[in-house]
Tab-separated table of N, CA and C in Angstrom:
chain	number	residue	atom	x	y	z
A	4	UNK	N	6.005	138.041	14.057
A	4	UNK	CA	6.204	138.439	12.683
A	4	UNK	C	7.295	139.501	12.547
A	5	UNK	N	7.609	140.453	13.613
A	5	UNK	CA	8.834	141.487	13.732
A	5	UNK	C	9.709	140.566	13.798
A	6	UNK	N	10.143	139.917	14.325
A	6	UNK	CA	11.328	138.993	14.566
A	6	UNK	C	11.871	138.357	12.715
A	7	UNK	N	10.606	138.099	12.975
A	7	UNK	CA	10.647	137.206	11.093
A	7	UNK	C	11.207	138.220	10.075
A	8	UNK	N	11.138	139.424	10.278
A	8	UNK	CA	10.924	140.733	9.301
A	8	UNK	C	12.089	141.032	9.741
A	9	UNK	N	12.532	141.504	10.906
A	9	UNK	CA	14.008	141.685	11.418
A	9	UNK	C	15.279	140.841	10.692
A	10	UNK	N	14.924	139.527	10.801
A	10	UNK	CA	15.694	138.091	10.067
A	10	UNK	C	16.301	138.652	8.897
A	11	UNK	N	14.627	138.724	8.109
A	11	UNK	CA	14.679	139.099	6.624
A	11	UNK	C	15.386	140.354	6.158
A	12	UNK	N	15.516	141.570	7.117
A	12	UNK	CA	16.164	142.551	7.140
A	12	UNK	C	17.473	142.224	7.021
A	13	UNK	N	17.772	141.476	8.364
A	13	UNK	CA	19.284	141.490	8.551
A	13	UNK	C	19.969	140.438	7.667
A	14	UNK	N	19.172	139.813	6.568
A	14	UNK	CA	19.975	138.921	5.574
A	14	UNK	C	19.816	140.503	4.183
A	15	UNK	N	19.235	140.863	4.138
A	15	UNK	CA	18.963	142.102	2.884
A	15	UNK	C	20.564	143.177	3.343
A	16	UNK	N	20.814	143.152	4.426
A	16	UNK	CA	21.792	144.174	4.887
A	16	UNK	C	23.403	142.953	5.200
A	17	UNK	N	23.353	142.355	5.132
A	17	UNK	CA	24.468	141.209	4.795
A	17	UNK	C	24.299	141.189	3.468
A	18	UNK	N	23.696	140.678	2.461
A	18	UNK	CA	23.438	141.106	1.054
A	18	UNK	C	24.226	142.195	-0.219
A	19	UNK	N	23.492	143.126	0.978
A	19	UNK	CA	24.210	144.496	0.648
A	19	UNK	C	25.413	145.159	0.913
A	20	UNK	N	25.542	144.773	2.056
A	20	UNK	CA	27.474	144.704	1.938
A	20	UNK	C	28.357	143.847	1.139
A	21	UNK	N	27.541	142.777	1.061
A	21	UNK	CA	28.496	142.037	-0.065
A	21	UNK	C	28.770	143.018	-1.302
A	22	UNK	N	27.762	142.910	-1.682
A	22	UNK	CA	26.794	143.628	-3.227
A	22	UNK	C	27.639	144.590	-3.235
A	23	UNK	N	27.558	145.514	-2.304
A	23	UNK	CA	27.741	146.767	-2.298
A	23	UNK	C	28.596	147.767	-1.771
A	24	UNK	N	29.392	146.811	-0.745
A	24	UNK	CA	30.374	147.545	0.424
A	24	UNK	C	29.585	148.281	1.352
A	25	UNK	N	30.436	148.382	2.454
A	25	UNK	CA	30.529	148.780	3.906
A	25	UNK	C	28.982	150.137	3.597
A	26	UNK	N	29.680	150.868	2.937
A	26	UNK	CA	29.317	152.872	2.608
A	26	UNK	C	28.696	153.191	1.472
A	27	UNK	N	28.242	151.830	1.041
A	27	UNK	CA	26.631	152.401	-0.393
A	27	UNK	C	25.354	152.654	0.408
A	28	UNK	N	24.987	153.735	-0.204
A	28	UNK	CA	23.960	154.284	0.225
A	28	UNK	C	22.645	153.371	0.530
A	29	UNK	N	22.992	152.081	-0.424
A	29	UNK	CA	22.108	150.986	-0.116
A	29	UNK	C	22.075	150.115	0.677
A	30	UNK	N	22.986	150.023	1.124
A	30	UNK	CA	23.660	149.318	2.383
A	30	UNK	C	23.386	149.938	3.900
A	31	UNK	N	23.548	151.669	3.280
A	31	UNK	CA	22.889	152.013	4.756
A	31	UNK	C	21.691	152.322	5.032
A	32	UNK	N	21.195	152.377	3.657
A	32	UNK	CA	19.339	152.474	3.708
A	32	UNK	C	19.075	151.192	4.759
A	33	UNK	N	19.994	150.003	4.310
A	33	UNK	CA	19.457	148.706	5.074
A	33	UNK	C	19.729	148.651	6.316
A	34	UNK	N	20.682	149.183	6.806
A	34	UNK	CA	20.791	149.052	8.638
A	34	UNK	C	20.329	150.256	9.015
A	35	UNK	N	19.950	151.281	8.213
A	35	UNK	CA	18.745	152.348	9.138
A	35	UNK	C	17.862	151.589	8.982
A	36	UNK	N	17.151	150.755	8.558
A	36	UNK	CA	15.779	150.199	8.244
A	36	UNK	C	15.915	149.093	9.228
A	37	UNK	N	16.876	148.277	9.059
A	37	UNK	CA	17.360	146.995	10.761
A	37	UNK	C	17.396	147.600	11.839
A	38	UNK	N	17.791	149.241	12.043
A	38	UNK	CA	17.935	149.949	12.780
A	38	UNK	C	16.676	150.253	13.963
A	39	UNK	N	16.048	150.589	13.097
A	39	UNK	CA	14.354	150.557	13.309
A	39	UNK	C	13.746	149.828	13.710
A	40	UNK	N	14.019	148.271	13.136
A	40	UNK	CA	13.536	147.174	13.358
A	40	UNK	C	13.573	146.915	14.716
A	41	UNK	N	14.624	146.577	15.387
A	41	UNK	CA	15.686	146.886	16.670
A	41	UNK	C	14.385	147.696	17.458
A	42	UNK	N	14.191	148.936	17.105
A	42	UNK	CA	13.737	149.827	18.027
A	42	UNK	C	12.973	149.294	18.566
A	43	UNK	N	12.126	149.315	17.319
A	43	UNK	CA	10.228	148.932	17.376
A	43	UNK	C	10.255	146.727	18.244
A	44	UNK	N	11.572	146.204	18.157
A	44	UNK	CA	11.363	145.442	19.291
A	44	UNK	C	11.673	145.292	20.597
A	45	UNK	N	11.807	146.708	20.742
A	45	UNK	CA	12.463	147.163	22.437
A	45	UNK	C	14.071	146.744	22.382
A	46	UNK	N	14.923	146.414	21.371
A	46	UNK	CA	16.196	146.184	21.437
A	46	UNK	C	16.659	147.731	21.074
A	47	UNK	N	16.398	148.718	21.833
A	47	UNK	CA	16.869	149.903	21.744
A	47	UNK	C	18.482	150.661	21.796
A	48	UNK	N	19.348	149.696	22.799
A	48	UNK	CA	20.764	149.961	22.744
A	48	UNK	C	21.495	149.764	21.642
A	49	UNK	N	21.020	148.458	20.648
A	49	UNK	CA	21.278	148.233	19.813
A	49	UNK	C	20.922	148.872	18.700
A	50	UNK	N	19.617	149.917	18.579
A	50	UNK	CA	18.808	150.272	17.458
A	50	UNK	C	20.006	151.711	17.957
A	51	UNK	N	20.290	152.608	19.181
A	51	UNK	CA	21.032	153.228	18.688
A	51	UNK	C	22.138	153.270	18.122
A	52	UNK	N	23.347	152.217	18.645
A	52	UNK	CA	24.555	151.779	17.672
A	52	UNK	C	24.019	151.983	16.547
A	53	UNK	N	23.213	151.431	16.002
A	53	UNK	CA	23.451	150.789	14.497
A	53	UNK	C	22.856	152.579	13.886
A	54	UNK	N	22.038	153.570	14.623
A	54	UNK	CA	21.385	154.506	13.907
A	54	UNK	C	22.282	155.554	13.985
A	55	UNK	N	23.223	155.246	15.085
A	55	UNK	CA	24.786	155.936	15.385
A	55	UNK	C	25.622	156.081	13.876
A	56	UNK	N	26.049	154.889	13.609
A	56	UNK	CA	26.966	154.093	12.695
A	56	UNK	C	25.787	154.724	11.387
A	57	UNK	N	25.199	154.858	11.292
A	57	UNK	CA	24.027	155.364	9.891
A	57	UNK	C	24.613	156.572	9.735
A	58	UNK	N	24.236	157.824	11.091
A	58	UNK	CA	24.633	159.251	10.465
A	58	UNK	C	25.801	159.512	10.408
A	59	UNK	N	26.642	158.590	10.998
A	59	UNK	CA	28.189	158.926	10.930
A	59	UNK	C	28.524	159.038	9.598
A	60	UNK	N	27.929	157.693	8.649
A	60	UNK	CA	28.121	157.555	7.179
A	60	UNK	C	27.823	158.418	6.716
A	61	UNK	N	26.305	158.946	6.672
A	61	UNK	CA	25.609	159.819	6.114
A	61	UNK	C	25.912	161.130	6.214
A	62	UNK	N	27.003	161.368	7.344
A	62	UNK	CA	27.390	162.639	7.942
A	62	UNK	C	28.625	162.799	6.569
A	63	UNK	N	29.628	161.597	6.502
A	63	UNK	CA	30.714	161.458	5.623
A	63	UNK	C	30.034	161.057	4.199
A	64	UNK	N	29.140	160.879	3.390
A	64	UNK	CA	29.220	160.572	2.051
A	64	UNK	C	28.100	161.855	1.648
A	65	UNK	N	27.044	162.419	2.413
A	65	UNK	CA	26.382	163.073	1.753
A	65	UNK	C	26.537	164.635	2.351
A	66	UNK	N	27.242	164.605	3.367
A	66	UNK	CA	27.535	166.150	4.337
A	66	UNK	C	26.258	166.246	5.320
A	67	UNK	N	26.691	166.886	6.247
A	67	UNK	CA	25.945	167.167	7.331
A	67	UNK	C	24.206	167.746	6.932
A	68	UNK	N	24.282	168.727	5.464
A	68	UNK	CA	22.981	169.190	5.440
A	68	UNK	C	22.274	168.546	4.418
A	69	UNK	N	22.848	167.182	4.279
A	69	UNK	CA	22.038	166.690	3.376
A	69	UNK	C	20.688	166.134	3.947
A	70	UNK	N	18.694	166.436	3.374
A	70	UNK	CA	18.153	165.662	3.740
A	70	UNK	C	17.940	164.677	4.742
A	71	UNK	N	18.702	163.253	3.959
A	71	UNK	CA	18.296	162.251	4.301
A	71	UNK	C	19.192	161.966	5.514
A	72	UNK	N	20.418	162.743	5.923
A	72	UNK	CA	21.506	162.709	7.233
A	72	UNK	C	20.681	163.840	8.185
A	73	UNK	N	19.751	164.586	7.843
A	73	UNK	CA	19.285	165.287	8.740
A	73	UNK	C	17.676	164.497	9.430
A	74	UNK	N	17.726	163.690	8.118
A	74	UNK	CA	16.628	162.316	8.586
A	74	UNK	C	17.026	161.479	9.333
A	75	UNK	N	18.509	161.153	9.514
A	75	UNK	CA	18.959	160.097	10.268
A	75	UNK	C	19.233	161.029	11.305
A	76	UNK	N	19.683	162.136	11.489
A	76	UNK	CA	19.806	162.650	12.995
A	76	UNK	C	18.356	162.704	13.944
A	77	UNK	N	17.383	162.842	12.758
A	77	UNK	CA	16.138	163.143	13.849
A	77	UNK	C	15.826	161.553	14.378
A	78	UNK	N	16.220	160.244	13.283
A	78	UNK	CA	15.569	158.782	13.838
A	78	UNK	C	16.293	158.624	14.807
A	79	UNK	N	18.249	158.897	14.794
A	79	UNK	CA	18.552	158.919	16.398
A	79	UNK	C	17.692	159.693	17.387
A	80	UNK	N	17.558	160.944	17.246
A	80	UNK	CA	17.021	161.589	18.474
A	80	UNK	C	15.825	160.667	18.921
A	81	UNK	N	15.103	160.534	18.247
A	81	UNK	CA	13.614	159.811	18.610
A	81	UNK	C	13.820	158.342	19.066
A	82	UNK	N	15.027	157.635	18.915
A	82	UNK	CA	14.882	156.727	19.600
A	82	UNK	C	15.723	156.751	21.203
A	83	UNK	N	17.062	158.039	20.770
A	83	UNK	CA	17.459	158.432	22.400
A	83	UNK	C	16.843	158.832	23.297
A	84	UNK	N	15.583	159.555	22.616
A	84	UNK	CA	14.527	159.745	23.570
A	84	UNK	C	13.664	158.828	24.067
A	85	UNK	N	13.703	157.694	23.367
A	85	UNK	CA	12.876	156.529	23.861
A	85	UNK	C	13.349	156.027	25.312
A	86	UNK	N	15.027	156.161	25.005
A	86	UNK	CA	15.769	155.708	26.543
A	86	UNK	C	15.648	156.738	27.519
A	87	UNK	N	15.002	158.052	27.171
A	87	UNK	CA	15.100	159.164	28.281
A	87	UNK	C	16.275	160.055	28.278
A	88	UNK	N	17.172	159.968	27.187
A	88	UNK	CA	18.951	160.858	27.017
A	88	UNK	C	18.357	162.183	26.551
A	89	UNK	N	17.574	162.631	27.125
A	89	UNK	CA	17.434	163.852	27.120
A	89	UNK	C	18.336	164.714	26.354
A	90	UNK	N	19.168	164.910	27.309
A	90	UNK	CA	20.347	165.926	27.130
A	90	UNK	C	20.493	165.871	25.826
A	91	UNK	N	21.354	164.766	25.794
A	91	UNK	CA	21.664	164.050	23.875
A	91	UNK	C	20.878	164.573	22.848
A	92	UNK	N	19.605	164.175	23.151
A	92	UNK	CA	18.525	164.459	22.194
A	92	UNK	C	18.253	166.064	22.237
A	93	UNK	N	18.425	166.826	23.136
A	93	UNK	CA	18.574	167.934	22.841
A	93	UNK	C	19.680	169.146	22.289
A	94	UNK	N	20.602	168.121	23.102
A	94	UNK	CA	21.928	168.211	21.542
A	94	UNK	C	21.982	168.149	19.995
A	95	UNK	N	21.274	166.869	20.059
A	95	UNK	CA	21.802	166.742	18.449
A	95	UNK	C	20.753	167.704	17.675
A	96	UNK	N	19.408	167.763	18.295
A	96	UNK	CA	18.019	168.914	18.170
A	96	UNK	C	18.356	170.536	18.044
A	97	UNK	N	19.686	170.940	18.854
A	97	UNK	CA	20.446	171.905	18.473
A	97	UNK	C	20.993	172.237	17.591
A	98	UNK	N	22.127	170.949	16.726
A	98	UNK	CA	22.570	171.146	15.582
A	98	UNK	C	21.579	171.125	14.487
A	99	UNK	N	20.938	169.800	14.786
A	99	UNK	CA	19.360	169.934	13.412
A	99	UNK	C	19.075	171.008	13.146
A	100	UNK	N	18.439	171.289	14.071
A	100	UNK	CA	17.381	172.984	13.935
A	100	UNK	C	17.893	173.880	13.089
A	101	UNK	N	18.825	174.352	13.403
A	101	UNK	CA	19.902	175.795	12.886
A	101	UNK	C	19.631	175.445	11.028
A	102	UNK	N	20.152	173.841	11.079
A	102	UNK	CA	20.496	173.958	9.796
A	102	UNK	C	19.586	173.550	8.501
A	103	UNK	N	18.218	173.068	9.224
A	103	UNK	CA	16.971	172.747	8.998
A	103	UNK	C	16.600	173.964	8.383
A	104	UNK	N	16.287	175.384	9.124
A	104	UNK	CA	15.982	176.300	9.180
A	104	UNK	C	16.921	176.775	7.932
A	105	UNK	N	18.034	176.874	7.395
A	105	UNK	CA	18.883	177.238	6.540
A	105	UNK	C	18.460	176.567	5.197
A	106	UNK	N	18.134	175.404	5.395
A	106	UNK	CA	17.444	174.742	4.082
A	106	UNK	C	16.288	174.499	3.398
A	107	UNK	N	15.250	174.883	4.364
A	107	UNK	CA	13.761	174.430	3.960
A	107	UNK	C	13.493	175.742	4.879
A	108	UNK	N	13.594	176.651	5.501
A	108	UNK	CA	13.301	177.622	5.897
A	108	UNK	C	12.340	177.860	7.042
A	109	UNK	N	11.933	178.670	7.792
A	109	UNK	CA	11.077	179.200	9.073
A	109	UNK	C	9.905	178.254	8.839
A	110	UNK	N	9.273	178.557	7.774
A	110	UNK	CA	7.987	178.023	7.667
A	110	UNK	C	7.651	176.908	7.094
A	111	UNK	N	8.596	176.031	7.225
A	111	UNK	CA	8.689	174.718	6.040
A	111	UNK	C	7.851	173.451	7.241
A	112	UNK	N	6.746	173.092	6.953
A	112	UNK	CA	6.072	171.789	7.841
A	112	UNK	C	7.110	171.588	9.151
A	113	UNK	N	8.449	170.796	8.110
A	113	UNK	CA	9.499	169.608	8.813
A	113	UNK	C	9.989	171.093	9.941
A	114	UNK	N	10.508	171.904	9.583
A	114	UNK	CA	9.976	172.955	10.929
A	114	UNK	C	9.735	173.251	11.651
A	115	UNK	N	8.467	173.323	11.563
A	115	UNK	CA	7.403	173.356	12.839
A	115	UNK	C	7.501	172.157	13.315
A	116	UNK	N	7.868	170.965	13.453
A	116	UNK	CA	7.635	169.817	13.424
A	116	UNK	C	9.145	169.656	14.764
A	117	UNK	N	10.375	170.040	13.575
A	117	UNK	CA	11.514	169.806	14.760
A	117	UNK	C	11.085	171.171	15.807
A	118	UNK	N	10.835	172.298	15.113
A	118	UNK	CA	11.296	173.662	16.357
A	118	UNK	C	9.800	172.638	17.999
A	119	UNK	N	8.634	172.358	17.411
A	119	UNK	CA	7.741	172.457	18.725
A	119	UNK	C	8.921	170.456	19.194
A	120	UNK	N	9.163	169.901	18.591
A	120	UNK	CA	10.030	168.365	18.996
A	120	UNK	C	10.945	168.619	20.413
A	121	UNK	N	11.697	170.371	20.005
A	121	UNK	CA	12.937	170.640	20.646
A	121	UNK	C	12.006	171.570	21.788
A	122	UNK	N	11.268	172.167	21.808
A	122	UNK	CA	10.834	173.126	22.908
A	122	UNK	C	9.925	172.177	23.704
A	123	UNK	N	9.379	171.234	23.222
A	123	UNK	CA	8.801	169.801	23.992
A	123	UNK	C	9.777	169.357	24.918
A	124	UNK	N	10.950	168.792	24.576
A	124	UNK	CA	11.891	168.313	25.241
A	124	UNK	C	12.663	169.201	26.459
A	125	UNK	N	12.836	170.442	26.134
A	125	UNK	CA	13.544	171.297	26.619
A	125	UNK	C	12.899	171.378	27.876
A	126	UNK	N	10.934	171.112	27.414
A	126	UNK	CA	10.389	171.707	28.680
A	126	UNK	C	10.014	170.549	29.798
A	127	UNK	N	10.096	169.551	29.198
A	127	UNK	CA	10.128	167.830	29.208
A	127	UNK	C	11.622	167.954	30.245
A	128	UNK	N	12.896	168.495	30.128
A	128	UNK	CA	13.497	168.024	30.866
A	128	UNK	C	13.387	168.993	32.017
A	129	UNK	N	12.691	170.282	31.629
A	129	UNK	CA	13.162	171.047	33.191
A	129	UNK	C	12.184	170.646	33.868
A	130	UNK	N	10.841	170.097	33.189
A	130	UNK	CA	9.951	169.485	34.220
A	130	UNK	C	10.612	168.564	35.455
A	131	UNK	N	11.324	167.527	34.436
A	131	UNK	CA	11.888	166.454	34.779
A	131	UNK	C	12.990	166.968	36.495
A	132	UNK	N	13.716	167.727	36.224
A	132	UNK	CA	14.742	168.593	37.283
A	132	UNK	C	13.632	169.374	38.229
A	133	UNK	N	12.840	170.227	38.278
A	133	UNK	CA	11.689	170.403	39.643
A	133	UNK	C	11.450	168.836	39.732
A	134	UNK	N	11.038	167.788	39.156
A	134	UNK	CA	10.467	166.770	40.329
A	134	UNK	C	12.007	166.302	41.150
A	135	UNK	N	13.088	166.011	40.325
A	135	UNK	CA	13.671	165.722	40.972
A	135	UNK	C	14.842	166.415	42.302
A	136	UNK	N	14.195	167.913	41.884
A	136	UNK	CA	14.762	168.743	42.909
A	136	UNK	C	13.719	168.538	44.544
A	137	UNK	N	12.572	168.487	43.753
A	137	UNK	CA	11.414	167.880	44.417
A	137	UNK	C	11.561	167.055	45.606
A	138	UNK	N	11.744	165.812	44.700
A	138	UNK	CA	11.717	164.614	45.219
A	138	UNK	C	13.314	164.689	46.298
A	139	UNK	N	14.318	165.104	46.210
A	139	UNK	CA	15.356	165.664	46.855
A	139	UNK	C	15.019	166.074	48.335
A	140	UNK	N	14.294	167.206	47.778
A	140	UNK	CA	14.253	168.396	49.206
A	140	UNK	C	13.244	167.137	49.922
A	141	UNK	N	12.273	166.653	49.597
A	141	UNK	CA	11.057	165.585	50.225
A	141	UNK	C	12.280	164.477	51.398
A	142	UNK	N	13.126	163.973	50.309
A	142	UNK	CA	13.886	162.865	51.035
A	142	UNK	C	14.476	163.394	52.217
A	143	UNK	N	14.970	164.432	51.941
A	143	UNK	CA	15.886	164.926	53.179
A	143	UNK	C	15.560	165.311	54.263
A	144	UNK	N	14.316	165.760	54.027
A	144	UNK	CA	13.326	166.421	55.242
A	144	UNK	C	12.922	165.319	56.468
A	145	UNK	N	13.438	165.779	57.519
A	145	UNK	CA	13.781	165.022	58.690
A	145	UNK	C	12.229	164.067	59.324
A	146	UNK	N	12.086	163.297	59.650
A	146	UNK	CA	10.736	162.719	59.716
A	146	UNK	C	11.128	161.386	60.586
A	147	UNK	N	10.747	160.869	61.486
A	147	UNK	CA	10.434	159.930	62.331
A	147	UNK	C	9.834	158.736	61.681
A	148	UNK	N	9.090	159.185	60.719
A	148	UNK	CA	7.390	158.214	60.172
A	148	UNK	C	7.961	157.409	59.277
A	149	UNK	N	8.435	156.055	59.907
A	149	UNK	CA	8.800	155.084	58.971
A	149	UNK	C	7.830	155.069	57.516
A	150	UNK	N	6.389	154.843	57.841
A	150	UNK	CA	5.707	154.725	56.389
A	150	UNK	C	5.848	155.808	55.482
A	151	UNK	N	6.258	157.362	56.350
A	151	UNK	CA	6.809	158.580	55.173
A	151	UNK	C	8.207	158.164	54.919
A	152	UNK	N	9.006	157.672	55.266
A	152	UNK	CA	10.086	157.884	54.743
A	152	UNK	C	10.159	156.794	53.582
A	153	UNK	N	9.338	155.324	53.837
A	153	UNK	CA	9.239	154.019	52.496
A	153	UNK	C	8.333	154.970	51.293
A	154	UNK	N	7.518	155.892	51.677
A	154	UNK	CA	6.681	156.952	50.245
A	154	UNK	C	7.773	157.331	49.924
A	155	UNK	N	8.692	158.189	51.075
A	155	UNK	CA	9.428	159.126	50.173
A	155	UNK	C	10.694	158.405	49.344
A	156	UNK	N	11.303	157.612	49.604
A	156	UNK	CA	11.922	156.350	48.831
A	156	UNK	C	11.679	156.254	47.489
A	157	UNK	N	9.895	155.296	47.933
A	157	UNK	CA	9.517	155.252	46.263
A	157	UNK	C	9.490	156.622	45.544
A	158	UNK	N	9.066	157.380	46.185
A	158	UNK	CA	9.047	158.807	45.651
A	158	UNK	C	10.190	158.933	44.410
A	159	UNK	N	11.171	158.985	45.286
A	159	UNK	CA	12.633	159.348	44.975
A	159	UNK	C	12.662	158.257	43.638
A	160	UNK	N	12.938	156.901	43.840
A	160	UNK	CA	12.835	155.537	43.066
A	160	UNK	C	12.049	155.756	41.897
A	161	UNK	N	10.757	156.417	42.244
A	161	UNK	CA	10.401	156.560	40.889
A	161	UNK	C	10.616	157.721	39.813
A	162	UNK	N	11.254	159.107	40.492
A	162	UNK	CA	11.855	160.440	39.844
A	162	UNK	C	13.264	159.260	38.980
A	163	UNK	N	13.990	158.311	39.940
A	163	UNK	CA	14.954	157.898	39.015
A	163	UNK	C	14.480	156.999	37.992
A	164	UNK	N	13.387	156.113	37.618
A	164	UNK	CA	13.155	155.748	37.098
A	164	UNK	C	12.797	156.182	35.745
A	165	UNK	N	11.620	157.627	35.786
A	165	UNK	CA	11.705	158.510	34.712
A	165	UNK	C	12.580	159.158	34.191
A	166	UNK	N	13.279	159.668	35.006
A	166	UNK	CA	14.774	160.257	34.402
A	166	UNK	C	16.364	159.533	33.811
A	167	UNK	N	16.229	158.602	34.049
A	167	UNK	CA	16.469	157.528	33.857
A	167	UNK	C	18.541	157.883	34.340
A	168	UNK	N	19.329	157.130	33.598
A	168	UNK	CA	20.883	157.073	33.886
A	168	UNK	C	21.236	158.873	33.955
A	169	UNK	N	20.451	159.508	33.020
A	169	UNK	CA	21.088	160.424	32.546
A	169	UNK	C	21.098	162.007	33.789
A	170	UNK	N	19.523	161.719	34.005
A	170	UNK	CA	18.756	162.834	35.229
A	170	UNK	C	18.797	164.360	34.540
């Protein structure tokens, strides 16, 4: 039924470029919303392009502190984090924050919401760097024991797996 709904999306967002051109706000309501679609079916490389191509617009027609472009920076982050881009996601969580805080203020829900998102991650990746400093010092450590060295392998194999391209 996602697939079916995706379809139906991606004829509503062909539609709307006709209708509407490239940069109506309705047009990009529709490929953040295909955008999504994408995500939620594990076509994630693609759900970021297209959520890429969203705030770029949204960055150029409504300015950086508008709302709904500070809505599209957080749906990128949350799906770069789906791939593990850490870094990224704590990038763009850098610019958010500051200016979050400037508009809806210290104590505003959406707030608390990005500030604990970004100190999650932050602590999410240095976790991430001890295992794989971890898993490092483990590999190197001199050992005879064929069956320790196939653990320490997977060991290693699986620190890259969680951390993914980025580490």
């Amino acid at each position: 039924q996602l697939n079916e709904a995706a379809q139906m999306q991606k004829e509503v967002l062909e539609k709307r470029r006709r209708t509407y051109g490239e940069d109506h706000l309705y047009t990009i309501s529709a490929l953040s919303n295909l955008a999504n679609m994408y995500g939620d079916l594990g076509q994630v490389d693609e759900a970021v392009n297209m959520k890429t191509e969203v705030l770029e617009k949204m960055k150029s027609i409504l300015g950086e502190e508008h709302p709904d472009t500070l809505l599209a920076m957080n749906n990128l982050a949350v799906t770069l984090g789906d791939l593990g881009r850490l870094d990224e996601v704590i990038t763009l969580l850098n610019v958010t924050v500051p200016i979050m805080v400037r508009i809806y203020g210290e104590d505003h829900p959406r707030m608390k919401v990005a500030i604990g998102n970004l100190a999650r991650l932050i602590e999410i990746r240095g976790a991430f760097k001890i295992m794989a400093d971890r898993a490092e010092l483990e590999f190197n450590t001199k050992s005879d024991d064929v069956e320790l060295k196939k653990l320490k392998l997977t060991s290693v194999n699986a620190v890259i797996i969680v951390l993914g391209p980025t580490g």
